[in-house]
Amino acid sequence: MGVTIVGAQLGDEGKGKFADIYSESADVIVRFQGGNNAGHTVVANGEEFKLHHIPSGVLRDGTGVIGNGCVVDPGVLLEELDGLRERGVDPDLRVAERAHVIMPYHRVIDGVEEDAKGDMAAGTTGRGIGPTYEDKVGRRGVRVLDLLKPDTLREKLEYVVPTKQALVEDVFGIDVEDNGYADAFDVDAVHEEYVEYGEHIADTVVDASAYINRRMDEGDDVLFEGAQGTSLDIDHGIYPYLTSSNTTVGGASTGTGVGATRLSETVGIMKAYLSRVGTGPLPTELEDDVGDHLVEVGEEYGTTTGRRRRVGWFDLPMVRHAARVNDFTGAVLTSIDVLEGLDPVRVCEAYELDGERLESMPADMDEWARCEPVYRDFDGWDDVDWDAVGTYDDIPPNARDYVEYLEEQVGAPFYAISVGPAREQTIIREDPFGQP
Ligand code: GDP
Ligand code: IMO
Ligand code: MG
């Protein structure tokens, strides 16, 4: 069967932790969108792993697949593989021949355009994600299979690279030589580097749709590991302060070539409060002592860029929107331990906008910026020995009240509740793969 996990908020909800946990039941673990903008943390046997391109589930022996909906920076991918091998993990990896490749000029354009955009900048990770997806849709992208065909690659680069240089120099007014970007626009150098990457990854390149469907036909279980979160989805998120791919469950089908009816379960991963890396409005944002508490206790610093994350209270209109867009069959609530010591613990149950109550988030970011959170307060909890929490009943009653209110409002059963970063700091109530 196929299980998809999707971020329900703004990324960093704890998807990596649950990709690792659920991969115990899965034979194949697939990334279907995004690239190394993702930073997924797994804490296993006291060791911390931070994965960017490679599906987090591979730490447990399953086959990892980077699907066609992803964008791949091959130099970063190879480094990540080396890093894992140095730590004794040698993942069985497949890369979709149809996935698009992040090129050096994409990284340059990502930075140059962010600088030029002013208030429209999303605060990207600078990894070249948006410009790579632009070229994909513009039908001028480099695909993984092109790296295995040096002549085709050269032909593409000879067309594309001068147009990119003209964009940077003539539109944005940035001289590539003076700014140290010349190598990114040197066709010969880029060609040589990327043909070499092709040689290194050639053995892993497959028709990923055929591969995953065959494994499913043979009875293998597949976990689809979403990156980013629903509010960062290019169609359903907080445009333009979002990423350039479909982070929602539909992306799991188009981003892998697996039919939607094969995706049996969709599990929304949600943090018990809100965190955000990047710019734009955030109605429940906390810029006070409570915010400092969430950042310090939750260690809210970006996994990919190290930036201090913005934080806020749990935003139900955002998560209701996510539950509808994805049709969650189940959910996971993470980091309730981080709320320990706060009193009250607040939930934004709705917004108020121009005297009206909104239950779901608006599409218009000017409106979202003007939304006033309507809060519901819960009594806090304190002095909990989280390491001693084994079952749901071990959680303090006040925390249970909070969890049960959220579960009812989200409208999907909480399959698990996470009380710390490590595998064992987890209360599992139901396994989406149906394991006892
Ligand atoms: P992802 O991008 O969704 O995989 O999430 P990240 O790995 O970027 O960020 C989540 C952070 O929270 C990581 O440092 C995790 O180790 C940590 N984490 C996950 N679940 C919990 C939890 O229940 N409690 C605490 N305190 N930390 C958690
Ligand atoms: P994971 O998978 C949190 C944010 C960036 C920026 C916007 C666009 O770890 O949850 P991009 O580089 O994708 O063009 O940036 O999206 N962003 C993330 N925020 N977690 C992520 O991934 C993110 N990936 C991108 O901060 O606002
Ligand atoms: Mg992350």
Coordinates of C-alpha atoms in Angstrom, one line a residue, residues 106-357:
H106 CA 19.8 28.5 -10.9
R107 CA 21.5 29.2 -7.6
V108 CA 22.8 32.5 -8.8
I109 CA 19.4 33.6 -10.1
D110 CA 17.7 32.5 -6.9
G111 CA 19.8 35.0 -4.9
V112 CA 19.8 37.8 -7.4
E113 CA 16.0 37.7 -7.8
E114 CA 15.4 37.5 -4.1
D115 CA 17.5 40.6 -3.6
A116 CA 15.6 42.5 -6.3
K117 CA 12.1 41.4 -5.3
G118 CA 11.8 43.6 -2.1
D119 CA 8.5 42.8 -0.3
M120 CA 7.7 40.0 -2.7
A121 CA 10.8 38.0 -1.6
A122 CA 9.9 34.7 0.1
G123 CA 13.2 34.4 2.0
T124 CA 14.2 31.4 0.0
T125 CA 16.8 28.8 1.0
G126 CA 18.9 30.1 -1.9
R127 CA 19.3 26.5 -3.3
G128 CA 18.0 27.4 -6.8
I129 CA 14.7 25.7 -6.3
G130 CA 12.4 28.3 -7.9
P131 CA 14.5 29.0 -11.0
T132 CA 14.8 25.2 -11.6
Y133 CA 11.1 24.7 -11.5
E134 CA 10.6 27.7 -13.7
D135 CA 12.8 26.1 -16.4
K136 CA 10.9 22.9 -16.0
V137 CA 7.6 24.6 -16.8
G138 CA 9.3 26.7 -19.5
R139 CA 10.4 23.5 -21.2
R140 CA 14.1 24.4 -21.1
G141 CA 15.2 22.5 -18.0
V142 CA 17.9 19.9 -17.7
R143 CA 16.7 16.5 -16.7
V144 CA 18.6 13.8 -14.9
L145 CA 18.7 11.8 -18.1
D146 CA 20.4 14.6 -19.9
L147 CA 23.4 14.2 -17.6
L148 CA 23.9 10.8 -19.2
K149 CA 23.9 12.3 -22.8
P150 CA 26.8 14.7 -23.1
D151 CA 25.8 16.0 -26.5
T152 CA 22.2 16.7 -25.6
L153 CA 23.4 18.4 -22.4
R154 CA 25.8 20.6 -24.4
E155 CA 23.1 21.6 -26.9
K156 CA 20.8 22.6 -24.1
L157 CA 23.4 24.6 -22.2
E158 CA 24.5 26.4 -25.4
Y159 CA 20.9 27.7 -25.7
V160 CA 20.0 28.2 -22.0
V161 CA 23.2 29.6 -20.4
P162 CA 23.4 32.9 -22.5
T163 CA 19.7 33.6 -21.8
K164 CA 20.4 33.2 -18.1
Q165 CA 23.4 35.4 -18.3
A166 CA 21.4 38.1 -20.1
L167 CA 18.7 37.9 -17.4
V168 CA 21.2 38.4 -14.7
E169 CA 23.2 41.2 -16.4
D170 CA 20.6 43.0 -18.5
V171 CA 17.4 42.6 -16.4
F172 CA 18.9 42.6 -12.9
G173 CA 21.9 44.7 -13.8
I174 CA 24.4 42.3 -12.1
D175 CA 27.8 41.8 -13.8
V176 CA 28.6 38.1 -13.5
E177 CA 32.4 38.6 -13.7
D178 CA 32.5 41.3 -11.1
N179 CA 30.3 39.4 -8.7
G180 CA 32.2 36.1 -8.8
Y181 CA 29.5 34.3 -10.8
A182 CA 31.4 33.7 -14.0
D183 CA 31.9 30.0 -13.5
A184 CA 28.1 29.4 -13.3
F185 CA 27.8 30.8 -16.9
D186 CA 30.8 29.1 -18.4
V187 CA 29.2 26.4 -20.7
D188 CA 32.4 24.3 -20.9
A189 CA 33.0 24.3 -17.2
V190 CA 29.3 23.5 -16.3
H191 CA 29.2 20.8 -19.0
E192 CA 32.3 19.1 -17.7
E193 CA 31.2 19.2 -14.1
Y194 CA 27.7 17.9 -14.8
V195 CA 28.8 15.1 -17.2
E196 CA 31.0 13.9 -14.4
Y197 CA 28.0 14.0 -12.0
G198 CA 26.1 12.0 -14.5
E199 CA 28.8 9.3 -14.5
H200 CA 28.7 9.1 -10.7
I201 CA 24.9 8.7 -10.5
A202 CA 24.3 6.7 -13.7
D203 CA 23.8 3.4 -11.8
T204 CA 20.9 4.9 -9.8
V205 CA 19.0 6.5 -12.7
V206 CA 15.7 4.7 -13.4
D207 CA 12.2 5.2 -14.8
A208 CA 10.9 5.8 -11.2
S209 CA 7.2 5.4 -12.0
A210 CA 7.8 2.0 -13.5
Y211 CA 10.1 1.1 -10.6
I212 CA 7.7 2.1 -7.8
N213 CA 4.6 0.6 -9.4
R214 CA 6.4 -2.7 -10.0
R215 CA 7.4 -2.8 -6.3
M216 CA 3.8 -2.1 -5.3
D217 CA 2.6 -4.8 -7.7
E218 CA 5.0 -7.2 -5.9
G219 CA 3.3 -6.3 -2.6
D220 CA 5.8 -3.9 -1.2
D221 CA 4.7 -1.0 0.9
V222 CA 5.7 2.5 -0.1
L223 CA 6.0 5.7 2.0
F224 CA 5.8 9.0 0.1
E225 CA 7.7 11.6 2.1
G226 CA 6.5 15.1 1.6
A227 CA 8.8 18.1 2.0
Q228 CA 7.9 21.7 3.0
G229 CA 4.2 22.1 4.1
T230 CA 0.7 22.7 2.8
S231 CA 1.0 26.5 3.3
L232 CA 4.2 26.5 1.2
D233 CA 2.4 24.7 -1.7
I234 CA 2.6 26.6 -5.0
D235 CA -1.2 26.4 -5.6
H236 CA -2.6 26.1 -2.1
G237 CA -0.2 28.1 0.0
I238 CA 0.6 31.7 1.0
Y239 CA 1.5 32.9 -2.5
P240 CA 4.1 34.4 -3.1
Y241 CA 5.8 33.5 0.1
L242 CA 6.1 29.9 -0.6
T243 CA 8.0 27.2 -2.6
S244 CA 7.7 26.3 -6.2
S245 CA 6.2 22.8 -6.0
N246 CA 3.1 21.0 -5.0
T247 CA 3.8 19.9 -1.4
T248 CA 0.3 18.5 -1.0
V249 CA -0.9 15.0 -1.6
G250 CA -1.6 15.5 -5.3
G251 CA 2.1 16.1 -5.7
A252 CA 2.7 12.5 -4.5
S253 CA 0.9 11.2 -7.6
T254 CA 2.2 13.6 -10.2
G255 CA 5.7 13.7 -8.7
T256 CA 6.1 9.9 -8.9
G257 CA 3.9 8.6 -11.6
V258 CA 1.9 6.5 -9.2
G259 CA -1.9 6.7 -9.7
A260 CA -3.8 8.7 -7.0
T261 CA -5.9 5.6 -6.1
R262 CA -2.8 3.8 -5.0
L263 CA -2.2 6.4 -2.3
S264 CA -4.3 4.9 0.5
E265 CA -3.5 7.0 3.5
T266 CA -2.5 10.7 3.8
V267 CA -1.1 11.6 7.2
G268 CA -0.8 15.3 8.0
I269 CA 2.2 16.1 10.2
M270 CA 1.6 19.1 12.4
K271 CA 3.5 20.8 15.2
A272 CA 1.7 21.8 18.4
Y273 CA 2.6 25.4 17.6
L274 CA 3.7 27.2 14.5
S275 CA 7.2 27.8 13.0
R276 CA 8.2 29.6 9.9
V277 CA 11.4 30.3 8.0
G278 CA 11.0 33.1 5.5
T279 CA 9.0 36.2 5.1
G280 CA 5.4 37.3 4.8
P281 CA 2.5 37.7 7.3
L282 CA 2.0 35.4 10.2
P283 CA -1.1 36.3 12.2
T284 CA -0.3 34.2 15.3
E285 CA 3.4 35.3 15.5
L286 CA 4.9 35.6 18.9
E287 CA 7.7 38.1 19.2
D288 CA 7.8 38.1 23.0
D289 CA 9.0 35.9 25.9
V290 CA 6.7 33.1 24.8
G291 CA 8.2 33.3 21.3
D292 CA 11.7 33.1 22.9
H293 CA 10.6 30.1 24.9
L294 CA 9.4 28.2 21.8
V295 CA 12.6 29.0 19.9
E296 CA 14.9 28.0 22.7
V297 CA 13.0 24.9 24.0
G298 CA 12.0 23.8 20.5
E299 CA 15.5 24.6 19.1
E300 CA 13.8 26.5 16.3
Y301 CA 16.8 27.1 14.0
G302 CA 16.5 26.1 10.3
T303 CA 17.9 22.6 9.5
T304 CA 19.0 23.8 6.0
T305 CA 20.0 27.5 6.5
G306 CA 20.5 27.8 10.3
R307 CA 18.1 30.8 10.4
R308 CA 16.2 31.5 13.6
R309 CA 12.7 30.4 12.9
R310 CA 9.7 32.7 13.5
V311 CA 7.2 31.1 15.8
G312 CA 3.5 31.5 16.8
W313 CA 0.5 29.8 18.3
F314 CA -1.2 26.9 16.5
D315 CA -3.2 28.3 13.7
L316 CA -6.4 26.2 13.1
P317 CA -7.7 28.1 10.1
M318 CA -4.3 27.2 8.4
V319 CA -4.6 23.5 9.4
R320 CA -8.3 23.3 8.5
H321 CA -7.3 24.4 5.1
A322 CA -4.6 21.8 5.0
A323 CA -7.0 19.1 6.2
R324 CA -9.4 19.9 3.3
V325 CA -6.8 20.3 0.6
N326 CA -5.2 16.9 1.5
D327 CA -8.1 15.0 2.9
F328 CA -6.0 13.7 5.8
T329 CA -7.0 10.2 6.8
G330 CA -4.9 10.6 9.9
A331 CA -2.5 13.2 11.6
V332 CA 0.5 13.4 13.8
L333 CA 0.9 16.1 16.5
T334 CA 4.6 16.9 17.3
S335 CA 6.4 18.8 19.9
I336 CA 3.8 19.1 22.6
D337 CA 6.7 18.9 25.0
V338 CA 7.9 22.3 23.8
L339 CA 4.8 23.9 25.2
E340 CA 5.6 22.7 28.8
G341 CA 5.8 25.7 31.2
L342 CA 3.6 28.0 29.2
D343 CA 0.4 29.2 30.7
P344 CA -2.0 29.7 29.0
V345 CA -1.4 27.6 25.9
R346 CA -3.3 29.3 23.2
V347 CA -4.9 28.1 19.9
C348 CA -6.1 30.4 17.2
E349 CA -9.5 28.9 16.6
A350 CA -10.6 31.4 13.9
Y351 CA -9.7 34.8 12.4
E352 CA -11.6 38.0 12.6
L353 CA -11.4 40.1 9.5
D354 CA -13.5 43.3 9.1
G355 CA -15.9 42.1 11.7
E356 CA -16.4 38.7 10.2
R357 CA -15.3 35.3 11.6

